[in-house]
Coordinates of C-alpha atoms in Angstrom, one line a residue:
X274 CA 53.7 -21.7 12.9
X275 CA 51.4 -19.0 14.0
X276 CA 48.5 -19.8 16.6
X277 CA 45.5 -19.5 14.7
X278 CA 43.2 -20.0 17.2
X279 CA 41.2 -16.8 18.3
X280 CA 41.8 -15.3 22.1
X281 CA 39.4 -15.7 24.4
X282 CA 38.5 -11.6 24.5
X283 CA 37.9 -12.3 20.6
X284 CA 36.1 -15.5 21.2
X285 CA 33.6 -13.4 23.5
X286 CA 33.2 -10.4 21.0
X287 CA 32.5 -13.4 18.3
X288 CA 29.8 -15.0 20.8
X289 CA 28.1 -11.0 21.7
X290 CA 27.8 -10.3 18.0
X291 CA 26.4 -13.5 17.4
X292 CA 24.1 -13.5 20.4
X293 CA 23.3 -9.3 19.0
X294 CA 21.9 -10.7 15.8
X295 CA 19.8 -13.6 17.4
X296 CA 18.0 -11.4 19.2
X297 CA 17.4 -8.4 16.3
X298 CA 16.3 -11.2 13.9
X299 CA 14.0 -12.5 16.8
X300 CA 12.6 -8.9 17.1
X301 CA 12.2 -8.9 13.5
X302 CA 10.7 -12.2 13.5
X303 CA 8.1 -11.2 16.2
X304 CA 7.5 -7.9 14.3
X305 CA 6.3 -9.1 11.4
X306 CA 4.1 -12.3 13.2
X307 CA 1.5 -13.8 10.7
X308 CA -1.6 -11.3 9.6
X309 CA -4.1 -14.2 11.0
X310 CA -6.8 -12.4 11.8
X311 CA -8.1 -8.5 11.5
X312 CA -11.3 -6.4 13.3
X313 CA -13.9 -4.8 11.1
X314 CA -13.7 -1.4 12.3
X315 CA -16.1 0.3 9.7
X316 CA -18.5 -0.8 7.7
X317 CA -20.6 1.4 4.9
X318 CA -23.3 -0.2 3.4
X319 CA -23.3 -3.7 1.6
X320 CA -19.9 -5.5 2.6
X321 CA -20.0 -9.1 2.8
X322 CA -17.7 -11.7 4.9
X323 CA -17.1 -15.3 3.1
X324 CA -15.0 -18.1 4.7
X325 CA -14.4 -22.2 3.1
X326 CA -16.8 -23.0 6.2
X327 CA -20.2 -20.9 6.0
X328 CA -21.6 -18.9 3.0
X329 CA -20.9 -15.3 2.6
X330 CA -22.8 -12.8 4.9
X331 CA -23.4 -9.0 5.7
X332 CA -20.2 -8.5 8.0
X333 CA -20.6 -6.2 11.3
X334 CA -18.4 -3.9 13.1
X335 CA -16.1 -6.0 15.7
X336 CA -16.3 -8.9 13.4
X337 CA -13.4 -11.0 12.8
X338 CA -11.6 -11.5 9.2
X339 CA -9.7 -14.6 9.8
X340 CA -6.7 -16.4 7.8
X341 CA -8.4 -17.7 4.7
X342 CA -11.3 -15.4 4.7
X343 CA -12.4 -13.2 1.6
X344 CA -14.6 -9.9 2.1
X345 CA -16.2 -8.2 -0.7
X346 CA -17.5 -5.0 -1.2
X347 CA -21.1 -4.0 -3.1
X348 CA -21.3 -1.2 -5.7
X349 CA -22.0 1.4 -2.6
X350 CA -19.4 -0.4 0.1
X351 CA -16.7 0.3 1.7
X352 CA -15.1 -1.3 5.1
X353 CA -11.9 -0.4 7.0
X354 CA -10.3 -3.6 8.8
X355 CA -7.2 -3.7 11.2
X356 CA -4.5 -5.9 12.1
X357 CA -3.3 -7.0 15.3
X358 CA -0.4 -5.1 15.4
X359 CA -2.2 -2.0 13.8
X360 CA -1.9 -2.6 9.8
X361 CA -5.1 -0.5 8.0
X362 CA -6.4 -1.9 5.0
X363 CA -9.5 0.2 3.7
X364 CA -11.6 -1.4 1.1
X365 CA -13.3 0.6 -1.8
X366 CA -16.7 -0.2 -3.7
X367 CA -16.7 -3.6 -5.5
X368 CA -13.4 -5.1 -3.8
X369 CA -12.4 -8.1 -2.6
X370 CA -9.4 -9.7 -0.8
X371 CA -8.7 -12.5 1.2
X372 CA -5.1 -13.3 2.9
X373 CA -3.0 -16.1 2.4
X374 CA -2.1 -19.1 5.0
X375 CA -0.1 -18.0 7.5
X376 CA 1.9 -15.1 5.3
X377 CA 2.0 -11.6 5.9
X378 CA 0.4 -11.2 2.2
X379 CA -2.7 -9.9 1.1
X380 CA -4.4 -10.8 -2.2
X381 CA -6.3 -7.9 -4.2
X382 CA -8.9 -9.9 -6.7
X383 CA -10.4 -6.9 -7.8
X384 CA -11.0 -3.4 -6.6
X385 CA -9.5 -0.9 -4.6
X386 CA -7.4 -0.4 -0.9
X387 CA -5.3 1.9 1.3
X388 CA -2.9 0.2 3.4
X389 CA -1.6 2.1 6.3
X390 CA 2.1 0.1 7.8
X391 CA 2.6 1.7 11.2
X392 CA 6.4 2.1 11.4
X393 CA 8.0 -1.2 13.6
X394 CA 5.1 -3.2 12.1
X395 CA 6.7 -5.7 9.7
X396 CA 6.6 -5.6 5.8
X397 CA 3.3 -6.6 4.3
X398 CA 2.9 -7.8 0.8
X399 CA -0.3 -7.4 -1.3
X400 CA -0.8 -9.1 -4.5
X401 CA -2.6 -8.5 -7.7
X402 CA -2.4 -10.1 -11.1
X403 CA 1.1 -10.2 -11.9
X404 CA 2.2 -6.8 -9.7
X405 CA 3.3 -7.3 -5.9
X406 CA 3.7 -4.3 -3.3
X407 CA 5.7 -4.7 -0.5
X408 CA 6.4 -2.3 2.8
X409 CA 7.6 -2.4 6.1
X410 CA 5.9 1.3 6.5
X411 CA 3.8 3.4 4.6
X412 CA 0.5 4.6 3.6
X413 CA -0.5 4.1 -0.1
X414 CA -3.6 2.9 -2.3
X415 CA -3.5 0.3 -4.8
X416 CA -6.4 -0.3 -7.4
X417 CA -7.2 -3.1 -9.9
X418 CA -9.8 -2.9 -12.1
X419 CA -10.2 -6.3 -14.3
X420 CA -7.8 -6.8 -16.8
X421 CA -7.6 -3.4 -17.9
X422 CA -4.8 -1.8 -15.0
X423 CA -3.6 -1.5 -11.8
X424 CA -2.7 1.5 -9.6
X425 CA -0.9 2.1 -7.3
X426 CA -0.1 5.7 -5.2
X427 CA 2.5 6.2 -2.5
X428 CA 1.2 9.0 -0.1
X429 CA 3.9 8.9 2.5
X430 CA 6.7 6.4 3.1
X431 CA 8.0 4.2 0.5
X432 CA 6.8 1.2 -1.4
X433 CA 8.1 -1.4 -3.2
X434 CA 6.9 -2.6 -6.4
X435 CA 7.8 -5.7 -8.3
X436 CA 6.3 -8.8 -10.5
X437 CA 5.3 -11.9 -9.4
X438 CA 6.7 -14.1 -12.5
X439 CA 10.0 -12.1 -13.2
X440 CA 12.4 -12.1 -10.9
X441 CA 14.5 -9.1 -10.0
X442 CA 12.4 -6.5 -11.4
X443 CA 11.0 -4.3 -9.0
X444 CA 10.6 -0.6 -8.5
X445 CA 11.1 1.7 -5.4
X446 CA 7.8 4.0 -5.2
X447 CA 8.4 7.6 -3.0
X448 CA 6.1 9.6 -1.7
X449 CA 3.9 11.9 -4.2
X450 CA 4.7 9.1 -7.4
X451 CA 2.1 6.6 -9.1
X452 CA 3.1 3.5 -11.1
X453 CA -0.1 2.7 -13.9
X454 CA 0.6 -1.0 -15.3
X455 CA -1.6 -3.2 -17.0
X456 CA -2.4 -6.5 -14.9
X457 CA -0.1 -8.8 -16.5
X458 CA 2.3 -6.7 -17.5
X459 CA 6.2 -8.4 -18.1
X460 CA 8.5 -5.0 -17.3
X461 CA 7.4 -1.9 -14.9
X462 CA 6.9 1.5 -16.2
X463 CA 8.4 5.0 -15.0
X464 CA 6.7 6.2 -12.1
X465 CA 4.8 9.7 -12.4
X466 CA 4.4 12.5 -9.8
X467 CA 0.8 13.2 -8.7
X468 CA -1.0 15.8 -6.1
X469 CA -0.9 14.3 -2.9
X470 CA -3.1 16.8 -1.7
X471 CA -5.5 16.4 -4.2
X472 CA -6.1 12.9 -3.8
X473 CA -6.3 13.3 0.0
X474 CA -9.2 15.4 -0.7
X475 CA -11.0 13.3 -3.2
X476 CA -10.3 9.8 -2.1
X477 CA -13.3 8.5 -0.5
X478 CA -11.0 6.1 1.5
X479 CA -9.9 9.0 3.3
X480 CA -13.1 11.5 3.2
X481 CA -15.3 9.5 4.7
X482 CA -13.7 7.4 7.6
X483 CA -11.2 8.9 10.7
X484 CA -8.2 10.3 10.4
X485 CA -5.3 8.3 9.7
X486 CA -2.7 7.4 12.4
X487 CA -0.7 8.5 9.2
X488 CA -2.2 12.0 8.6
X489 CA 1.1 14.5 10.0
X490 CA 3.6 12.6 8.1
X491 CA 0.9 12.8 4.4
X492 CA 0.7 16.3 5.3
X493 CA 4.4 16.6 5.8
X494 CA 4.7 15.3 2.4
X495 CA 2.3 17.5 1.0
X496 CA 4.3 20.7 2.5
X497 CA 7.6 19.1 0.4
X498 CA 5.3 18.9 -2.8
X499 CA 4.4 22.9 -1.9
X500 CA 7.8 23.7 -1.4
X501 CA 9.0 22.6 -4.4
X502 CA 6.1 24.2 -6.4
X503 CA 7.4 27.3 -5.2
X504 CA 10.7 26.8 -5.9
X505 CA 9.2 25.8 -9.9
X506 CA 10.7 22.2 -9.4
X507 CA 7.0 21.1 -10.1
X508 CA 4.4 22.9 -12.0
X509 CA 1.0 22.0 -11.0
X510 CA -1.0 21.1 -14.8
X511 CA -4.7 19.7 -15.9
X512 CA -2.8 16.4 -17.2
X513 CA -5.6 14.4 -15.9
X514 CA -5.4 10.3 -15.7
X515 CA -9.3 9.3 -15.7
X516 CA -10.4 6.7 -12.9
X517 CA -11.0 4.0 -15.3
X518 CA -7.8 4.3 -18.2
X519 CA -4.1 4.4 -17.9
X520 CA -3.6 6.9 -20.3
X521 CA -2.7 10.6 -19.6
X522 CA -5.2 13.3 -21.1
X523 CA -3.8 16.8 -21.7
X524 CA -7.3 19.4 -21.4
X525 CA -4.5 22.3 -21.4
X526 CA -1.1 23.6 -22.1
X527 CA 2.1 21.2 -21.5
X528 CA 4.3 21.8 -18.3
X529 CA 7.7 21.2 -17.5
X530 CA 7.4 18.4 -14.6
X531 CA 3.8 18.3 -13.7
X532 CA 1.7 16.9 -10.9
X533 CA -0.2 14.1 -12.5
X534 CA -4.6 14.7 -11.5
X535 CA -5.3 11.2 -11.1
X536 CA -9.0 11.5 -11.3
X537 CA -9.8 9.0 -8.6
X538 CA -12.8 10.5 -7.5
X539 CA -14.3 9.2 -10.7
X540 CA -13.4 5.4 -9.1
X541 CA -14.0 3.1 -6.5
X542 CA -12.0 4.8 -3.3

């Protein structure tokens, strides 16, 4: 009968792998720590700061946005806040979100954001209606408006994209596509391609605050979409998907594989 018990230079491989995996899911683990509190870092105009302990207020720069918080945005407002381990979340006119108990998830009620992951930092989830987006490192904008639809853009990395009350659908977002949904939609769409540098130069979320930490890599992918304009992979078009409506208007002649106008300078970022 054959020894089956291992040698001891096995044993010890056994006990480094072991001990190899305790400490990369401990690095994991301390990577993506709870989002319990962020800094205000910008504010522009009317932004307010609620909590369940003190009525809603004008919020200041250096002001903390703790677990169970919800800041909202007026008709003219627009805040940029940032996490401890240096998550952006930039908040468009008439948005609110709040984050949940001790998660690393954010919850979009209405409105418009650009999240910016720092590579390392952990994956963050943000929730709207039925739709989820998850990262561990990108830059990308999602938008809700009521029950009409949700938005969401992928300027560089990649996202995830799935629904709250079905499981195992989800969608992998790259850089350059947008995935239009309505709120409580049951399976997701096809993505569509859209001008990255377009929206850079349109989004208020990016014209009006600093640079992000972000901006080599969005331009890197902008050079890709250039590239493969000139190579006739993509044909840039005047298909044109207004701020407020999911649906694509054509104001000229069809093209092959076009890059989508998303017409968010019409909305909130």
């Amino acid at each position: 009968m054959k020894n089956r018990c291992p040698s001891s230079a096995r044993r010890a491989k056994i006990l480094a792998r072991g001990l190899l995996i305790c400490l990369l899911l401990a690095g994991t683990c301390l990577n993506a720590a709870p989002l319990e509190e962020a800094r205000v870092t910008q504010v522009v105009k009317d932004v307010k700061l609620g909590s369940p302990q003190a009525a809603p207020h004008r919020v200041a720069v250096g002001e903390s946005f703790r677990d169970g918080d919800a800041i909202n945005t007026g008709a003219t407002g627009r805040s940029e806040l940032t996490f401890a381990d240096q998550t952006i979340a930039r908040l468009g006119a008439k948005t609110n979100v709040s984050f949940s108990n001790g998660t690393r998830t954010v919850d979009l009620g209405e409105g418009a954001m650009l999240f910016q992951i720092p590579k390392g930092a952990g994956r963050l989830k943000i929730e709207t209606a039925a739709i989820a987006v998850a990262s561990t490192g990108a830059t990308a904008i999602i938008e809700r408006h009521g029950q009409f639809y949700v938005k969401v853009l992928v300027l560089e990395g990649t996202v995830r994209c799935y629904l709250t009350n079905r499981l195992g659908e989800s969608l992998l977002l790259q850089p350059g596509q947008i995935l239009i949904a309505k709120p409580d939609v049951t399976a997701l769409p096809e993505p569509a391609d859209f001008d990255i540098a377009r929206e850079m130069k349109t989004c208020l979320l990016v014209r009006e605050f600093q640079p992000l930490p972000s901006q080599r890599r969005i331009e890197s992918e902008e050079q890709k979409q250039l590239n493969l304009i000139a190579k006739g992979t993509y044909i840039p078009s005047n298909l044109v998907i207004l701020g407020r409506g999911t649906q694509v208007t054509l104001v000229n002649a069809p093209s092959p594989k076009p890059l989508t106008n998303t017409g968010h300078q019409s909305r909130t970022p």
